[in-house]
GROMACS .gro file of N, CA and C in nm:
model
  336
    1PHE      N    1   0.072  -0.129  -0.014
    1PHE     CA    2   0.019   0.009   0.008
    1PHE      C    3   0.069   0.126   0.008
    2TRP      N    4   0.066   0.219  -0.092
    2TRP     CA    5   0.163   0.317  -0.131
    2TRP      C    6   0.081   0.447  -0.105
    3VAL      N    7   0.151   0.556  -0.086
    3VAL     CA    8   0.094   0.689  -0.082
    3VAL      C    9   0.181   0.768  -0.199
    4VAL      N   10   0.112   0.839  -0.293
    4VAL     CA   11   0.238   0.888  -0.401
    4VAL      C   12   0.193   1.033  -0.399
    5LEU      N   13   0.268   1.124  -0.395
    5LEU     CA   14   0.286   1.258  -0.375
    5LEU      C   15   0.334   1.315  -0.502
    6GLU      N   16   0.252   1.382  -0.597
    6GLU     CA   17   0.299   1.442  -0.703
    6GLU      C   18   0.295   1.616  -0.659
    7ASN      N   19   0.431   1.662  -0.699
    7ASN     CA   20   0.441   1.820  -0.646
    7ASN      C   21   0.486   1.871  -0.762
    8GLU      N   22   0.440   1.986  -0.775
    8GLU     CA   23   0.485   2.105  -0.870
    8GLU      C   24   0.499   2.229  -0.823
    9THR      N   25   0.641   2.280  -0.804
    9THR     CA   26   0.661   2.409  -0.747
    9THR      C   27   0.737   2.493  -0.859
   10ASP      N   28   0.768   2.614  -0.774
   10ASP     CA   29   0.844   2.721  -0.860
   10ASP      C   30   0.956   2.745  -0.737
   11MET      N   31   1.082   2.706  -0.793
   11MET     CA   32   1.221   2.748  -0.702
   11MET      C   33   1.296   2.858  -0.766
   12MET      N   34   1.270   2.963  -0.708
   12MET     CA   35   1.339   3.078  -0.783
   12MET      C   36   1.362   3.088  -0.921
   13GLY      N   37   1.219   3.108  -0.965
   13GLY     CA   38   1.200   3.111  -1.117
   13GLY      C   39   1.206   3.006  -1.205
   14THR      N   40   1.204   2.858  -1.142
   14THR     CA   41   1.250   2.744  -1.204
   14THR      C   42   1.125   2.656  -1.174
   15LYS      N   43   1.073   2.602  -1.245
   15LYS     CA   44   0.959   2.508  -1.235
   15LYS      C   45   1.010   2.346  -1.194
   16VAL      N   46   0.972   2.302  -1.103
   16VAL     CA   47   1.016   2.189  -1.053
   16VAL      C   48   0.895   2.110  -1.050
   17ASN      N   49   0.942   1.950  -1.072
   17ASN     CA   50   0.827   1.848  -1.058
   17ASN      C   51   0.898   1.782  -0.988
   18ALA      N   52   0.829   1.698  -0.911
   18ALA     CA   53   0.856   1.593  -0.843
   18ALA      C   54   0.760   1.488  -0.800
   19LEU      N   55   0.777   1.352  -0.785
   19LEU     CA   56   0.716   1.233  -0.752
   19LEU      C   57   0.775   1.164  -0.629
   20GLN      N   58   0.680   1.141  -0.526
   20GLN     CA   59   0.744   1.078  -0.412
   20GLN      C   60   0.650   0.955  -0.352
   21THR      N   61   0.683   0.843  -0.355
   21THR     CA   62   0.620   0.717  -0.303
   21THR      C   63   0.644   0.701  -0.119
   22ILE      N   64   0.549   0.651  -0.062
   22ILE     CA   65   0.580   0.632   0.076
   22ILE      C   66   0.493   0.514   0.109
   23GLY      N   67   0.569   0.403   0.165
   23GLY     CA   68   0.497   0.286   0.177
   23GLY      C   69   0.557   0.222   0.315
   24TYR      N   70   0.532   0.106   0.367
   24TYR     CA   71   0.562   0.023   0.486
   24TYR      C   72   0.620  -0.133   0.412
   25ASP      N   73   0.741  -0.144   0.486
   25ASP     CA   74   0.818  -0.253   0.460
   25ASP      C   75   0.806  -0.337   0.558
   26PRO      N   76   0.712  -0.476   0.556
   26PRO     CA   77   0.706  -0.537   0.671
   26PRO      C   78   0.815  -0.628   0.731
   27VAL      N   79   0.901  -0.654   0.613
   27VAL     CA   80   1.020  -0.727   0.638
   27VAL      C   81   1.130  -0.612   0.698
   28LYS      N   82   1.138  -0.513   0.676
   28LYS     CA   83   1.246  -0.430   0.763
   28LYS      C   84   1.166  -0.374   0.881
   29LYS      N   85   1.030  -0.382   0.907
   29LYS     CA   86   0.987  -0.323   0.974
   29LYS      C   87   1.002  -0.159   0.982
   30LYS      N   88   0.977  -0.111   0.865
   30LYS     CA   89   1.024   0.038   0.846
   30LYS      C   90   0.957   0.102   0.738
   31TYR      N   91   0.935   0.220   0.755
   31TYR     CA   92   0.882   0.298   0.644
   31TYR      C   93   0.978   0.328   0.513
   32VAL      N   94   0.916   0.328   0.419
   32VAL     CA   95   1.031   0.346   0.288
   32VAL      C   96   0.985   0.439   0.200
   33ALA      N   97   1.057   0.525   0.159
   33ALA     CA   98   1.008   0.618   0.043
   33ALA      C   99   1.128   0.634  -0.043
   34THR      N  100   1.068   0.687  -0.176
   34THR     CA  101   1.170   0.730  -0.274
   34THR      C  102   1.136   0.863  -0.324
   35TRP      N  103   1.212   0.950  -0.356
   35TRP     CA  104   1.197   1.109  -0.448
   35TRP      C  105   1.290   1.109  -0.587
   36ILE      N  106   1.196   1.152  -0.660
   36ILE     CA  107   1.273   1.198  -0.781
   36ILE      C  108   1.209   1.338  -0.826
   37ASP      N  109   1.283   1.403  -0.885
   37ASP     CA  110   1.256   1.535  -0.922
   37ASP      C  111   1.347   1.602  -1.031
   38SER      N  112   1.278   1.712  -1.121
   38SER     CA  113   1.330   1.747  -1.214
   38SER      C  114   1.481   1.835  -1.206
   39MET      N  115   1.525   1.838  -1.072
   39MET     CA  116   1.626   1.924  -1.062
   39MET      C  117   1.766   1.846  -1.053
   40PHE      N  118   1.732   1.737  -1.014
   40PHE     CA  119   1.838   1.656  -0.969
   40PHE      C  120   1.847   1.512  -1.065
   41ASN      N  121   1.945   1.448  -1.087
   41ASN     CA  122   1.966   1.326  -1.147
   41ASN      C  123   1.981   1.198  -1.028
   42HIS      N  124   1.951   1.227  -0.910
   42HIS     CA  125   1.955   1.125  -0.800
   42HIS      C  126   1.824   1.091  -0.800
   43LYS      N  127   1.784   0.960  -0.738
   43LYS     CA  128   1.683   0.905  -0.701
   43LYS      C  129   1.719   0.869  -0.520
   44TRP      N  130   1.637   0.953  -0.448
   44TRP     CA  131   1.660   0.921  -0.320
   44TRP      C  132   1.565   0.826  -0.267
   45GLU      N  133   1.640   0.755  -0.157
   45GLU     CA  134   1.564   0.620  -0.116
   45GLU      C  135   1.600   0.625   0.020
   46TYR      N  136   1.461   0.626   0.089
   46TYR     CA  137   1.479   0.692   0.245
   46TYR      C  138   1.418   0.565   0.317
   47SER      N  139   1.453   0.550   0.457
   47SER     CA  140   1.370   0.447   0.520
   47SER      C  141   1.362   0.540   0.658
   48GLY      N  142   1.248   0.505   0.741
   48GLY     CA  143   1.211   0.573   0.840
   48GLY      C  144   1.122   0.504   0.963
   49THR      N  145   1.075   0.589   1.059
   49THR     CA  146   0.995   0.535   1.168
   49THR      C  147   0.896   0.660   1.209
   50LEU      N  148   0.788   0.549   1.252
   50LEU     CA  149   0.671   0.684   1.297
   50LEU      C  150   0.666   0.697   1.449
   51ASP      N  151   0.676   0.812   1.523
   51ASP     CA  152   0.688   0.793   1.643
   51ASP      C  153   0.562   0.738   1.718
   52ALA      N  154   0.580   0.710   1.853
   52ALA     CA  155   0.466   0.651   1.930
   52ALA      C  156   0.323   0.689   1.903
   53ALA      N  157   0.326   0.840   1.901
   53ALA     CA  158   0.196   0.882   1.908
   53ALA      C  159   0.110   0.907   1.761
   54GLY      N  160   0.194   0.844   1.661
   54GLY     CA  161   0.171   0.839   1.540
   54GLY      C  162   0.167   0.994   1.447
   55LYS      N  163   0.228   1.084   1.518
   55LYS     CA  164   0.203   1.225   1.468
   55LYS      C  165   0.318   1.269   1.390
   56LYS      N  166   0.434   1.198   1.394
   56LYS     CA  167   0.541   1.242   1.342
   56LYS      C  168   0.623   1.119   1.274
   57LEU      N  169   0.677   1.127   1.136
   57LEU     CA  170   0.737   1.007   1.038
   57LEU      C  171   0.838   1.089   0.999
   58THR      N  172   0.967   0.999   1.039
   58THR     CA  173   1.087   1.066   1.014
   58THR      C  174   1.176   0.994   0.915
   59PHE      N  175   1.230   1.020   0.812
   59PHE     CA  176   1.295   0.941   0.707
   59PHE      C  177   1.422   1.001   0.702
   60GLU      N  178   1.511   0.905   0.673
   60GLU     CA  179   1.697   0.960   0.670
   60GLU      C  180   1.728   0.884   0.541
   61ALA      N  181   1.825   0.946   0.455
   61ALA     CA  182   1.864   0.903   0.339
   61ALA      C  183   2.028   0.971   0.339
   62GLU      N  184   2.076   0.916   0.227
   62GLU     CA  185   2.213   0.969   0.187
   62GLU      C  186   2.226   1.013   0.064
   63GLY      N  187   2.260   1.135   0.035
   63GLY     CA  188   2.265   1.203  -0.110
   63GLY      C  189   2.350   1.291  -0.128
   64PRO      N  190   2.348   1.343  -0.257
   64PRO     CA  191   2.469   1.439  -0.289
   64PRO      C  192   2.470   1.563  -0.186
   65ASN      N  193   2.589   1.596  -0.165
   65ASN     CA  194   2.602   1.707  -0.050
   65ASN      C  195   2.573   1.857  -0.148
   66PHE      N  196   2.477   1.930  -0.105
   66PHE     CA  197   2.463   2.056  -0.153
   66PHE      C  198   2.558   2.140  -0.185
   67MET      N  199   2.618   2.117  -0.047
   67MET     CA  200   2.738   2.241  -0.033
   67MET      C  201   2.888   2.195  -0.075
   68ALA      N  202   2.885   2.060  -0.119
   68ALA     CA  203   3.043   2.030  -0.142
   68ALA      C  204   3.028   1.922  -0.272
   69GLU      N  205   3.037   1.961  -0.387
   69GLU     CA  206   3.041   1.884  -0.508
   69GLU      C  207   3.139   1.768  -0.503
   70GLY      N  208   3.083   1.629  -0.553
   70GLY     CA  209   3.144   1.542  -0.534
   70GLY      C  210   3.118   1.453  -0.374
   71LYS      N  211   3.054   1.514  -0.282
   71LYS     CA  212   3.043   1.451  -0.165
   71LYS      C  213   2.915   1.400  -0.137
   72THR      N  214   2.895   1.332  -0.029
   72THR     CA  215   2.761   1.289  -0.013
   72THR      C  216   2.733   1.338   0.152
   73ALA      N  217   2.626   1.329   0.174
   73ALA     CA  218   2.578   1.407   0.301
   73ALA      C  219   2.450   1.303   0.341
   74LYS      N  220   2.438   1.296   0.487
   74LYS     CA  221   2.285   1.242   0.530
   74LYS      C  222   2.192   1.369   0.549
   75PHE      N  223   2.063   1.306   0.497
   75PHE     CA  224   1.958   1.397   0.512
   75PHE      C  225   1.816   1.340   0.602
   76ARG      N  226   1.751   1.434   0.657
   76ARG     CA  227   1.638   1.395   0.726
   76ARG      C  228   1.520   1.472   0.681
   77ASP      N  229   1.426   1.378   0.672
   77ASP     CA  230   1.292   1.440   0.645
   77ASP      C  231   1.167   1.419   0.745
   78ASN      N  232   1.133   1.524   0.832
   78ASN     CA  233   1.016   1.504   0.922
   78ASN      C  234   0.889   1.570   0.854
   79TYR      N  235   0.794   1.442   0.877
   79TYR     CA  236   0.649   1.455   0.829
   79TYR      C  237   0.578   1.498   0.966
   80ALA      N  238   0.518   1.609   0.993
   80ALA     CA  239   0.441   1.623   1.133
   80ALA      C  240   0.289   1.647   1.048
   81PHE      N  241   0.204   1.530   1.099
   81PHE     CA  242   0.078   1.510   1.064
   81PHE      C  243  -0.032   1.630   1.149
   82LYS      N  244  -0.049   1.723   1.104
   82LYS     CA  245  -0.123   1.830   1.174
   82LYS      C  246  -0.254   1.826   1.174
   83SER      N  247  -0.338   1.752   1.040
   83SER     CA  248  -0.482   1.703   1.037
   83SER      C  249  -0.476   1.578   0.928
   84PRO      N  250  -0.586   1.540   0.922
   84PRO     CA  251  -0.580   1.421   0.827
   84PRO      C  252  -0.566   1.490   0.689
   85ASP      N  253  -0.598   1.611   0.662
   85ASP     CA  254  -0.582   1.689   0.537
   85ASP      C  255  -0.448   1.775   0.522
   86HIS      N  256  -0.359   1.754   0.623
   86HIS     CA  257  -0.229   1.890   0.633
   86HIS      C  258  -0.099   1.811   0.687
   87ILE      N  259  -0.017   1.826   0.625
   87ILE     CA  260   0.128   1.749   0.667
   87ILE      C  261   0.213   1.903   0.643
   88GLU      N  262   0.317   1.898   0.742
   88GLU     CA  263   0.415   1.971   0.782
   88GLU      C  264   0.537   1.920   0.732
   89ALA      N  265   0.632   1.935   0.631
   89ALA     CA  266   0.758   1.850   0.615
   89ALA      C  267   0.872   1.951   0.632
   90THR      N  268   0.950   1.926   0.699
   90THR     CA  269   1.070   1.961   0.712
   90THR      C  270   1.188   1.876   0.651
   91SER      N  271   1.292   1.939   0.570
   91SER     CA  272   1.403   1.876   0.533
   91SER      C  273   1.532   1.927   0.576
   92SER      N  274   1.634   1.826   0.623
   92SER     CA  275   1.739   1.900   0.698
   92SER      C  276   1.851   1.809   0.630
   93MET      N  277   1.983   1.867   0.641
   93MET     CA  278   2.110   1.799   0.593
   93MET      C  279   2.185   1.816   0.712
   94GLN      N  280   2.258   1.703   0.733
   94GLN     CA  281   2.377   1.706   0.844
   94GLN      C  282   2.495   1.764   0.823
   95GLY      N  283   2.535   1.852   0.869
   95GLY     CA  284   2.666   1.929   0.853
   95GLY      C  285   2.795   1.835   0.886
   96GLU      N  286   2.896   1.878   0.862
   96GLU     CA  287   3.025   1.830   0.896
   96GLU      C  288   3.034   1.813   1.063
   97ASP      N  289   2.993   1.943   1.124
   97ASP     CA  290   2.988   1.946   1.264
   97ASP      C  291   2.888   1.803   1.333
   98GLY      N  292   2.800   1.756   1.245
   98GLY     CA  293   2.713   1.674   1.311
   98GLY      C  294   2.562   1.720   1.343
   99LYS      N  295   2.583   1.857   1.299
   99LYS     CA  296   2.437   1.899   1.344
   99LYS      C  297   2.349   1.928   1.216
  100TRP      N  298   2.226   1.903   1.245
  100TRP     CA  299   2.125   1.921   1.134
  100TRP      C  300   2.068   2.060   1.100
  101VAL      N  301   2.093   2.067   0.981
  101VAL     CA  302   2.059   2.222   0.927
  101VAL      C  303   1.923   2.215   0.842
  102PRO      N  304   1.813   2.289   0.863
  102PRO     CA  305   1.689   2.279   0.782
  102PRO      C  306   1.704   2.339   0.671
  103PHE      N  307   1.694   2.310   0.569
  103PHE     CA  308   1.675   2.373   0.439
  103PHE      C  309   1.550   2.415   0.364
  104MET      N  310   1.447   2.317   0.388
  104MET     CA  311   1.330   2.331   0.358
  104MET      C  312   1.197   2.307   0.421
  105THR      N  313   1.103   2.382   0.423
  105THR     CA  314   0.976   2.325   0.523
  105THR      C  315   0.872   2.354   0.414
  106ALA      N  316   0.768   2.280   0.383
  106ALA     CA  317   0.655   2.244   0.302
  106ALA      C  318   0.503   2.214   0.381
  107GLN      N  319   0.433   2.305   0.315
  107GLN     CA  320   0.280   2.259   0.380
  107GLN      C  321   0.213   2.200   0.281
  108ILE      N  322   0.205   2.056   0.296
  108ILE     CA  323   0.137   1.958   0.186
  108ILE      C  324  -0.032   1.947   0.249
  109LYS      N  325  -0.099   1.969   0.152
  109LYS     CA  326  -0.233   1.971   0.157
  109LYS      C  327  -0.317   1.866   0.068
  110ARG      N  328  -0.398   1.796   0.118
  110ARG     CA  329  -0.464   1.689   0.029
  110ARG      C  330  -0.551   1.760  -0.058
  111LYS      N  331  -0.535   1.679  -0.197
  111LYS     CA  332  -0.623   1.734  -0.278
  111LYS      C  333  -0.743   1.673  -0.310
  112LYS      N  334  -0.855   1.739  -0.278
  112LYS     CA  335  -0.975   1.664  -0.261
  112LYS      C  336  -1.057   1.699  -0.410
   0.00000   0.00000   0.00000
Protein backbone atom coordinates (compact mmCIF):
# COMPACT_ATOMS: atom_id res chain seq x y z
CA PHE A 1 0.00 0.00 0.00
CA TRP A 2 1.52 3.21 -1.21
CA VAL A 3 0.93 6.92 -0.93
CA VAL A 4 2.00 8.87 -4.01
CA LEU A 5 2.76 12.59 -3.82
CA GLU A 6 2.95 14.60 -7.04
CA ASN A 7 4.49 18.02 -6.56
CA GLU A 8 4.87 21.01 -8.84
CA THR A 9 6.51 24.12 -7.45
CA ASP A 10 8.52 27.18 -8.42
CA MET A 11 12.04 27.41 -7.02
CA MET A 12 13.54 30.83 -7.66
CA GLY A 13 11.87 31.11 -11.06
CA THR A 14 12.42 27.49 -12.13
CA LYS A 15 9.50 25.07 -12.41
CA VAL A 16 10.26 21.85 -10.51
CA ASN A 17 8.25 18.63 -10.79
CA ALA A 18 8.67 15.83 -8.27
CA LEU A 19 7.23 12.42 -7.48
CA GLN A 20 7.43 10.73 -4.08
CA THR A 21 6.27 7.31 -2.92
CA ILE A 22 5.80 6.31 0.73
CA GLY A 23 5.00 2.82 1.99
CA TYR A 24 5.72 0.33 4.75
CA ASP A 25 8.14 -2.60 4.44
CA PRO A 26 6.94 -5.36 6.80
CA VAL A 27 10.23 -7.28 6.45
CA LYS A 28 12.39 -4.29 7.48
CA LYS A 29 9.65 -3.07 9.87
CA LYS A 30 10.32 0.44 8.58
CA TYR A 31 8.62 2.98 6.40
CA VAL A 32 10.29 3.41 3.01
CA ALA A 33 10.14 6.21 0.47
CA THR A 34 11.55 7.34 -2.84
CA TRP A 35 11.86 10.82 -4.34
CA ILE A 36 12.73 11.94 -7.86
CA ASP A 37 12.51 15.42 -9.29
CA SER A 38 13.38 17.49 -12.34
CA MET A 39 16.30 19.30 -10.63
CA PHE A 40 18.59 16.36 -9.79
CA ASN A 41 19.61 13.11 -11.44
CA HIS A 42 19.62 11.37 -8.05
CA LYS A 43 16.91 8.92 -6.95
CA TRP A 44 16.48 9.34 -3.20
CA GLU A 45 15.74 6.20 -1.19
CA TYR A 46 14.66 6.74 2.40
CA SER A 47 13.85 4.56 5.40
CA GLY A 48 12.15 5.76 8.52
CA THR A 49 10.01 5.37 11.60
CA LEU A 50 6.76 6.70 13.00
CA ASP A 51 6.73 8.08 16.56
CA ALA A 52 4.66 6.34 19.25
CA ALA A 53 1.87 8.93 19.01
CA GLY A 54 1.56 8.42 15.23
CA LYS A 55 2.03 12.15 14.62
CA LYS A 56 5.58 12.37 13.20
CA LEU A 57 7.18 10.29 10.45
CA THR A 58 10.96 10.66 10.17
CA PHE A 59 12.93 9.49 7.12
CA GLU A 60 16.69 9.40 6.60
CA ALA A 61 18.75 9.02 3.43
CA GLU A 62 22.16 9.73 2.00
CA GLY A 63 22.60 11.79 -1.13
CA PRO A 64 24.57 14.48 -2.94
CA ASN A 65 25.92 17.19 -0.64
CA PHE A 66 24.53 20.53 -1.86
CA MET A 67 27.46 22.38 -0.28
CA ALA A 68 30.38 20.21 -1.49
CA GLU A 69 30.39 18.89 -5.04
CA GLY A 70 31.37 15.22 -5.30
CA LYS A 71 30.60 14.51 -1.63
CA THR A 72 27.57 12.96 0.03
CA ALA A 73 25.70 13.92 3.18
CA LYS A 74 22.97 12.52 5.41
CA PHE A 75 19.49 13.94 5.03
CA ARG A 76 16.43 13.83 7.27
CA ASP A 77 12.81 14.53 6.33
CA ASN A 78 10.26 15.02 9.11
CA TYR A 79 6.53 14.83 8.38
CA ALA A 80 4.35 16.28 11.14
CA PHE A 81 0.71 15.24 10.76
CA LYS A 82 -1.25 18.40 11.64
CA SER A 83 -4.65 16.98 10.53
CA PRO A 84 -5.93 14.27 8.16
CA ASP A 85 -5.60 16.82 5.32
CA HIS A 86 -2.43 18.71 6.35
CA ILE A 87 1.20 17.65 6.77
CA GLU A 88 4.12 19.94 7.55
CA ALA A 89 7.35 18.62 6.00
CA THR A 90 10.81 19.78 7.02
CA SER A 91 14.02 18.68 5.26
CA SER A 92 17.44 18.93 6.88
CA MET A 93 21.01 18.10 5.93
CA GLN A 94 23.63 17.00 8.44
CA GLY A 95 26.66 19.28 8.44
CA GLU A 96 30.25 18.17 8.91
CA ASP A 97 29.92 19.22 12.58
CA GLY A 98 27.09 16.66 13.01
CA LYS A 99 24.37 19.30 13.40
CA TRP A 100 21.17 19.08 11.37
CA VAL A 101 20.51 22.20 9.27
CA PRO A 102 16.95 22.70 7.96
CA PHE A 103 16.84 23.87 4.33
CA MET A 104 13.18 23.48 3.38
CA THR A 105 9.75 23.51 4.98
CA ALA A 106 6.56 22.75 3.06
CA GLN A 107 2.86 22.65 3.83
CA ILE A 108 1.28 19.62 2.13
CA LYS A 109 -2.48 19.68 1.62
CA ARG A 110 -4.64 16.79 0.46
CA LYS A 111 -6.17 17.38 -2.97
CA LYS A 112 -9.93 16.87 -2.77
